[in-house]
mmCIF file of C-alpha atoms in Angstrom:
data_model
loop_
_atom_site.group_PDB
_atom_site.id
_atom_site.type_symbol
_atom_site.label_atom_id
_atom_site.label_comp_id
_atom_site.label_asym_id
_atom_site.label_seq_id
_atom_site.Cartn_x
_atom_site.Cartn_y
_atom_site.Cartn_z
ATOM 1 C CA MET S 9 71.964 -64.240 92.023
ATOM 2 C CA SER S 10 71.133 -67.798 93.136
ATOM 3 C CA ARG S 11 69.888 -68.331 96.475
ATOM 4 C CA SER S 12 71.811 -71.429 97.610
ATOM 5 C CA PRO S 13 69.768 -75.327 98.361
ATOM 6 C CA ARG S 14 70.344 -74.120 102.076
ATOM 7 C CA ARG S 15 68.052 -71.215 101.620
ATOM 8 C CA LEU S 16 65.372 -72.559 100.080
ATOM 9 C CA ALA S 17 65.123 -75.659 102.448
ATOM 10 C CA ALA S 18 62.977 -73.684 105.362
ATOM 11 C CA PRO S 19 60.827 -71.962 103.214
ATOM 12 C CA LEU S 20 60.217 -75.173 101.122
ATOM 13 C CA ALA S 21 59.602 -76.277 103.388
ATOM 14 C CA LEU S 22 57.163 -74.390 105.510
ATOM 15 C CA LEU S 23 55.179 -74.412 101.570
ATOM 16 C CA THR S 24 54.695 -78.202 101.762
ATOM 17 C CA GLY S 25 53.640 -77.912 105.424
ATOM 18 C CA VAL S 26 51.554 -74.647 104.377
ATOM 19 C CA ALA S 27 49.900 -76.985 101.577
ATOM 20 C CA ILE S 28 49.255 -80.608 103.962
ATOM 21 C CA ALA S 29 47.546 -78.386 105.961
ATOM 22 C CA LEU S 30 45.443 -76.532 103.307
ATOM 23 C CA ALA S 31 45.195 -80.417 101.792
ATOM 24 C CA ALA S 32 43.209 -81.623 105.455
ATOM 25 C CA CYS S 33 41.536 -78.752 105.637
ATOM 26 C CA GLY S 34 40.095 -79.542 101.938
ATOM 27 C CA GLY S 35 38.722 -82.964 102.695
ATOM 28 C CA ALA S 36 38.634 -86.005 100.700
ATOM 29 C CA PRO S 37 37.977 -85.253 97.233
ATOM 30 C CA SER S 38 34.464 -84.915 95.736
ATOM 31 C CA LYS S 39 32.417 -87.927 94.974
ATOM 32 C CA PRO S 40 32.059 -88.114 90.838
ATOM 33 C CA ALA S 41 28.588 -86.722 90.489
ATOM 34 C CA LEU S 42 25.025 -89.775 90.057
ATOM 35 C CA THR S 43 22.732 -89.149 87.571
ATOM 36 C CA ASP S 44 20.977 -92.684 88.202
ATOM 37 C CA PRO S 45 18.975 -93.302 90.353
ATOM 38 C CA THR S 46 19.315 -96.445 91.263
ATOM 39 C CA GLU S 47 22.677 -96.359 91.852
ATOM 40 C CA ILE S 48 22.472 -93.358 93.882
ATOM 41 C CA ILE S 49 20.999 -95.719 96.444
ATOM 42 C CA THR S 50 23.436 -98.792 96.044
ATOM 43 C CA VAL S 51 25.731 -96.195 96.674
ATOM 44 C CA ALA S 52 24.237 -95.198 99.759
ATOM 45 C CA LEU S 53 23.785 -98.677 101.287
ATOM 46 C CA ALA S 54 26.847 -99.579 100.681
ATOM 47 C CA ALA S 55 28.834 -96.366 102.033
ATOM 48 C CA THR S 56 26.797 -97.461 105.210
ATOM 49 C CA GLU S 57 28.017 -100.982 105.879
ATOM 50 C CA GLY S 58 31.122 -100.070 107.110
ATOM 51 C CA ALA S 59 29.373 -97.456 109.955
ATOM 52 C CA LYS S 60 30.449 -97.473 113.532
ATOM 53 C CA THR S 61 28.210 -94.966 115.021
ATOM 54 C CA VAL S 62 24.356 -92.662 113.433
ATOM 55 C CA HIS S 63 22.153 -90.728 114.505
ATOM 56 C CA ILE S 64 18.780 -90.397 113.953
ATOM 57 C CA GLU S 65 16.201 -88.434 113.975
ATOM 58 C CA ALA S 66 11.791 -88.760 113.184
ATOM 59 C CA LYS S 67 9.210 -86.647 112.824
ATOM 60 C CA VAL S 68 5.438 -88.433 112.106
ATOM 61 C CA ASP S 69 2.167 -86.053 111.177
ATOM 62 C CA GLY S 70 -1.030 -87.601 110.590
ATOM 63 C CA SER S 71 -3.458 -90.174 112.677
ATOM 64 C CA PHE S 72 -5.294 -93.563 110.989
ATOM 65 C CA ASN S 73 -8.283 -95.288 112.251
ATOM 66 C CA VAL S 74 -7.286 -98.610 114.355
ATOM 67 C CA ASP S 75 -9.098 -101.652 115.787
ATOM 68 C CA LEU S 76 -7.667 -102.238 119.254
ATOM 69 C CA THR S 77 -9.707 -104.555 120.298
ATOM 70 C CA GLY S 78 -9.318 -107.087 117.264
ATOM 71 C CA THR S 79 -12.895 -107.705 116.849
ATOM 72 C CA GLY S 80 -13.402 -105.870 113.410
ATOM 73 C CA ALA S 81 -15.723 -103.291 115.570
ATOM 74 C CA ALA S 82 -15.237 -99.370 114.577
ATOM 75 C CA GLY S 83 -11.692 -98.398 114.858
ATOM 76 C CA THR S 84 -10.027 -95.584 117.104
ATOM 77 C CA ASP S 85 -8.955 -92.273 115.845
ATOM 78 C CA LEU S 86 -4.992 -92.259 117.396
ATOM 79 C CA PRO S 87 -3.094 -89.531 116.409
ATOM 80 C CA LEU S 88 0.070 -89.422 115.836
ATOM 81 C CA THR S 89 1.149 -85.500 115.318
ATOM 82 C CA GLY S 90 3.746 -83.778 116.920
ATOM 83 C CA THR S 91 5.023 -87.282 117.454
ATOM 84 C CA THR S 92 8.834 -87.415 117.661
ATOM 85 C CA ALA S 93 11.605 -89.367 118.149
ATOM 86 C CA ALA S 94 15.723 -89.725 118.194
ATOM 87 C CA ALA S 95 18.645 -92.583 118.949
ATOM 88 C CA ASP S 96 22.015 -92.707 119.386
ATOM 89 C CA VAL S 97 23.153 -95.686 117.763
ATOM 90 C CA ASP S 98 26.448 -97.490 117.563
ATOM 91 C CA MET S 99 26.938 -100.494 115.603
ATOM 92 C CA ALA S 100 30.920 -101.326 116.248
ATOM 93 C CA GLY S 101 30.008 -101.315 120.007
ATOM 94 C CA GLY S 102 26.402 -102.634 120.569
ATOM 95 C CA LYS S 103 24.892 -99.700 122.133
ATOM 96 C CA ALA S 104 21.724 -97.366 121.265
ATOM 97 C CA HIS S 105 20.243 -94.565 123.551
ATOM 98 C CA ALA S 106 16.361 -93.506 122.351
ATOM 99 C CA THR S 107 13.932 -91.502 123.645
ATOM 100 C CA PHE S 108 10.701 -90.501 122.434
ATOM 101 C CA ALA S 109 7.347 -88.318 122.492
ATOM 102 C CA ILE S 110 3.376 -88.614 121.471
ATOM 103 C CA PRO S 111 2.026 -86.040 122.957
ATOM 104 C CA ALA S 112 -0.925 -86.816 121.553
ATOM 105 C CA PHE S 113 -1.127 -90.293 122.499
ATOM 106 C CA LEU S 114 -1.852 -88.982 126.487
ATOM 107 C CA ASN S 115 1.596 -87.383 126.642
ATOM 108 C CA LEU S 116 3.351 -90.048 127.154
ATOM 109 C CA ASN S 117 7.505 -90.246 126.664
ATOM 110 C CA GLY S 118 10.248 -92.158 127.205
ATOM 111 C CA GLU S 119 13.770 -93.567 127.349
ATOM 112 C CA LEU S 120 15.375 -96.569 125.496
ATOM 113 C CA ILE S 121 18.990 -97.237 126.320
ATOM 114 C CA GLN S 122 20.761 -100.021 125.172
ATOM 115 C CA ILE S 123 24.060 -101.470 126.067
ATOM 116 C CA GLY S 124 25.043 -105.594 124.559
ATOM 117 C CA GLU S 125 22.169 -107.468 125.604
ATOM 118 C CA THR S 126 20.433 -105.748 128.589
ATOM 119 C CA SER S 127 17.796 -102.872 128.117
ATOM 120 C CA TYR S 128 16.940 -99.951 130.581
ATOM 121 C CA PHE S 129 13.909 -98.565 129.588
ATOM 122 C CA LYS S 130 11.016 -95.883 131.011
ATOM 123 C CA THR S 131 7.702 -94.359 130.264
ATOM 124 C CA SER S 132 5.856 -91.524 131.655
ATOM 125 C CA LEU S 133 3.005 -93.856 132.370
ATOM 126 C CA GLY S 134 5.689 -96.171 133.813
ATOM 127 C CA GLY S 135 7.450 -94.306 136.482
ATOM 128 C CA PRO S 136 10.809 -92.546 136.894
ATOM 129 C CA GLN S 137 12.810 -95.143 136.661
ATOM 130 C CA PHE S 138 14.517 -97.506 134.967
ATOM 131 C CA GLU S 139 13.375 -101.375 133.735
ATOM 132 C CA THR S 140 15.600 -103.933 132.448
ATOM 133 C CA MET S 141 14.924 -106.631 130.033
ATOM 134 C CA GLN S 142 17.370 -108.898 128.304
ATOM 135 C CA ALA S 143 17.987 -110.064 124.676
ATOM 136 C CA THR S 144 18.321 -107.966 121.415
ATOM 137 C CA ASP S 145 16.307 -109.784 119.606
ATOM 138 C CA SER S 146 13.090 -107.839 122.111
ATOM 139 C CA LEU S 147 14.268 -104.378 120.597
ATOM 140 C CA PRO S 148 12.916 -103.657 116.737
ATOM 141 C CA VAL S 149 16.311 -102.896 116.090
ATOM 142 C CA ASP S 150 19.790 -104.765 116.970
ATOM 143 C CA PRO S 151 22.250 -102.191 117.023
ATOM 144 C CA THR S 152 24.984 -104.769 115.880
ATOM 145 C CA ASN S 153 23.860 -105.012 112.660
ATOM 146 C CA ALA S 154 24.399 -102.155 110.831
ATOM 147 C CA SER S 155 23.631 -103.061 107.395
ATOM 148 C CA GLY S 156 19.965 -105.039 109.322
ATOM 149 C CA MET S 157 18.789 -101.425 109.870
ATOM 150 C CA PHE S 158 19.080 -100.565 105.979
ATOM 151 C CA ASP S 159 18.403 -103.538 104.202
ATOM 152 C CA GLY S 160 14.444 -102.715 103.624
ATOM 153 C CA LEU S 161 15.731 -100.184 101.292
ATOM 154 C CA GLY S 162 17.719 -102.843 99.054
ATOM 155 C CA ASP S 163 14.782 -104.636 98.429
ATOM 156 C CA LEU S 164 12.932 -102.263 97.722
ATOM 157 C CA LEU S 165 15.061 -102.312 94.498
ATOM 158 C CA SER S 166 14.995 -105.406 93.435
ATOM 159 C CA THR S 167 11.348 -105.275 93.694
ATOM 160 C CA ASP S 168 9.204 -106.229 90.162
ATOM 161 C CA GLY S 169 7.769 -102.707 89.256
ATOM 162 C CA VAL S 170 9.212 -100.405 91.877
ATOM 163 C CA ASP S 171 10.834 -97.409 89.072
ATOM 164 C CA PRO S 172 13.338 -94.992 91.475
ATOM 165 C CA VAL S 173 13.110 -91.763 89.749
ATOM 166 C CA LYS S 174 15.646 -88.526 90.407
ATOM 167 C CA GLY S 175 14.015 -85.921 91.806
ATOM 168 C CA ASP S 176 15.916 -81.788 92.211
ATOM 169 C CA ASP S 177 19.252 -81.533 94.547
ATOM 170 C CA VAL S 178 18.022 -80.664 98.184
ATOM 171 C CA ASP S 179 20.151 -78.915 101.075
ATOM 172 C CA CYS S 180 20.341 -80.985 104.310
ATOM 173 C CA GLY S 181 21.368 -79.819 107.349
ATOM 174 C CA GLY S 182 23.852 -77.775 105.389
ATOM 175 C CA LYS S 183 25.058 -79.965 102.517
ATOM 176 C CA GLN S 184 24.024 -81.012 99.311
ATOM 177 C CA CYS S 185 22.229 -83.974 98.621
ATOM 178 C CA TYR S 186 20.319 -86.214 96.003
ATOM 179 C CA THR S 187 16.935 -86.958 96.413
ATOM 180 C CA VAL S 188 15.419 -89.889 94.322
ATOM 181 C CA SER S 189 11.508 -90.982 95.037
ATOM 182 C CA ILE S 190 9.309 -95.037 94.624
ATOM 183 C CA GLU S 191 5.990 -95.099 94.715
ATOM 184 C CA LEU S 192 4.606 -98.626 96.327
ATOM 185 C CA THR S 193 1.327 -99.491 95.256
ATOM 186 C CA PRO S 194 -0.347 -101.881 97.765
ATOM 187 C CA GLU S 195 0.757 -104.783 95.256
ATOM 188 C CA GLU S 196 4.088 -103.907 95.218
ATOM 189 C CA LEU S 197 4.268 -103.673 99.389
ATOM 190 C CA ALA S 198 1.969 -106.901 99.523
ATOM 191 C CA ALA S 199 5.207 -108.406 97.187
ATOM 192 C CA LEU S 200 7.322 -106.962 100.544
ATOM 193 C CA GLY S 201 5.451 -108.772 103.214
ATOM 194 C CA ALA S 202 3.867 -105.004 104.103
ATOM 195 C CA ALA S 203 0.579 -105.937 104.424
ATOM 196 C CA ASP S 204 0.310 -108.564 106.430
ATOM 197 C CA ALA S 205 -0.186 -106.824 109.528
ATOM 198 C CA ALA S 206 -2.356 -109.240 111.032
ATOM 199 C CA ALA S 207 0.232 -111.455 111.038
ATOM 200 C CA ALA S 208 2.840 -109.096 113.046
ATOM 201 C CA GLY S 209 -0.039 -108.303 115.272
ATOM 202 C CA LEU S 210 -0.847 -105.271 114.425
ATOM 203 C CA PRO S 211 -4.228 -103.075 114.411
ATOM 204 C CA VAL S 212 -3.883 -101.716 110.967
ATOM 205 C CA ASP S 213 -5.595 -103.409 108.117
ATOM 206 C CA LEU S 214 -2.673 -102.936 105.241
ATOM 207 C CA GLY S 215 -3.971 -104.064 102.193
ATOM 208 C CA SER S 216 -5.071 -100.839 100.568
ATOM 209 C CA ALA S 217 -1.576 -99.458 101.207
ATOM 210 C CA SER S 218 0.212 -96.749 99.552
ATOM 211 C CA VAL S 219 3.399 -95.532 99.797
ATOM 212 C CA SER S 220 5.157 -91.963 98.595
ATOM 213 C CA LEU S 221 9.325 -92.620 99.307
ATOM 214 C CA THR S 222 11.684 -89.788 98.790
ATOM 215 C CA ILE S 223 15.456 -90.978 99.807
ATOM 216 C CA ARG S 224 17.836 -88.808 100.801
ATOM 217 C CA VAL S 225 22.051 -88.999 99.762
ATOM 218 C CA GLU S 226 25.182 -86.544 100.635
ATOM 219 C CA LYS S 227 26.429 -85.872 97.726
ATOM 220 C CA ASP S 228 29.894 -85.558 98.773
ATOM 221 C CA THR S 229 30.221 -89.357 100.854
ATOM 222 C CA TYR S 230 27.305 -90.940 99.364
ATOM 223 C CA ARG S 231 25.924 -91.065 102.917
ATOM 224 C CA LEU S 232 21.896 -91.587 103.771
ATOM 225 C CA ALA S 233 20.868 -88.801 105.170
ATOM 226 C CA GLY S 234 17.963 -89.468 105.533
ATOM 227 C CA LEU S 235 13.898 -90.505 104.148
ATOM 228 C CA ASN S 236 10.693 -89.228 103.882
ATOM 229 C CA ALA S 237 7.256 -91.058 103.954
ATOM 230 C CA LEU S 238 4.086 -90.355 102.993
ATOM 231 C CA VAL S 239 1.832 -93.921 103.637
ATOM 232 C CA SER S 240 -1.941 -93.609 102.978
ATOM 233 C CA LEU S 241 -4.208 -96.158 104.138
ATOM 234 C CA GLY S 242 -7.148 -94.890 102.159
ATOM 235 C CA ASP S 243 -10.290 -94.688 105.308
ATOM 236 C CA GLN S 244 -7.733 -95.368 108.214
ATOM 237 C CA GLY S 245 -5.953 -92.231 107.187
ATOM 238 C CA SER S 246 -2.671 -91.186 106.799
ATOM 239 C CA LEU S 247 1.238 -90.481 108.380
ATOM 240 C CA THR S 248 3.678 -88.356 106.725
ATOM 241 C CA LEU S 249 7.212 -90.047 108.578
ATOM 242 C CA ASP S 250 10.455 -87.647 107.817
ATOM 243 C CA LEU S 251 13.988 -89.861 109.679
ATOM 244 C CA ALA S 252 17.520 -87.471 109.427
ATOM 245 C CA LEU S 253 20.740 -89.278 109.750
ATOM 246 C CA SER S 254 23.440 -87.575 110.713
ATOM 247 C CA LYS S 255 26.902 -87.489 112.609
ATOM 248 C CA TRP S 256 28.323 -91.197 111.314
ATOM 249 C CA ASP S 257 31.337 -92.065 112.121
ATOM 250 C CA GLU S 258 30.969 -89.458 114.681
ATOM 251 C CA PRO S 259 32.289 -90.533 118.819
ATOM 252 C CA MET S 260 29.560 -91.297 120.764
ATOM 253 C CA ASP S 261 29.074 -91.548 124.706
ATOM 254 C CA ILE S 262 26.201 -94.433 125.667
ATOM 255 C CA SER S 263 26.774 -96.010 129.144
ATOM 256 C CA PRO S 264 24.183 -97.238 131.069
ATOM 257 C CA PRO S 265 22.037 -95.305 134.131
ATOM 258 C CA PRO S 266 22.803 -94.903 137.256
ATOM 259 C CA ALA S 267 22.566 -97.728 139.937
ATOM 260 C CA ASP S 268 20.016 -95.472 141.693
ATOM 261 C CA GLN S 269 17.361 -94.778 138.294
ATOM 262 C CA VAL S 270 17.446 -98.836 138.125
ATOM 263 C CA LYS S 271 14.724 -100.756 139.667
ATOM 264 C CA PRO S 272 15.145 -103.902 142.227
ATOM 265 C CA ALA S 273 14.772 -106.688 139.539
ATOM 266 C CA ALA S 274 11.754 -109.090 140.108
#
């Protein structure tokens, strides 16, 4: 005996609701698999353009010899092993909250909060209270400039002689990531303007530096997941930098420090 349309309505409605819920749990359809290394980096950069927030963690190991006096005298060995930094960056809101620690350098650590054009910063050398500073041009990164944070990777692709190579997929934070490797010679770094460190006031000669860069890109979202850079400075030493990017577009609560934690204006 056939069931009436009215009797079928309730079960069908239930099944439809379950199907919608399962679809929501499953998330967006997986992205097409990519094999071209240049395309992988290109789509990753495109995926960052509309991003609102991101969390960044950095680790540095190694050491390099620097001329802190600027006189050309024998340099001082600056160890950076164990150096860490972390930042929540709200590009949409123009806010950032960062912390850093350099154990090998007087156990230095510090904190920075950026709200619009006002910076609140403190270090272990300056006491427990925050100082204030105005204007975002005093910071290495403007939180409102989302695309500018990653434009350097795009510049690499257009440099003559740069040949990205796709590596094996790796696990990154519980997800699968593409890897793309780029080897940068001193000549290629010079073409990017990186060798002119002296003009930028840096106490290191990058004229003989080379960089081995590995970029990680999430396979299911095309988001940048991080990068690893081995910087060789010849006789001046070498550094390894690892950046991990996560929490894309997740809500972030970044507020100014309480008034009693800020030094009065001079």
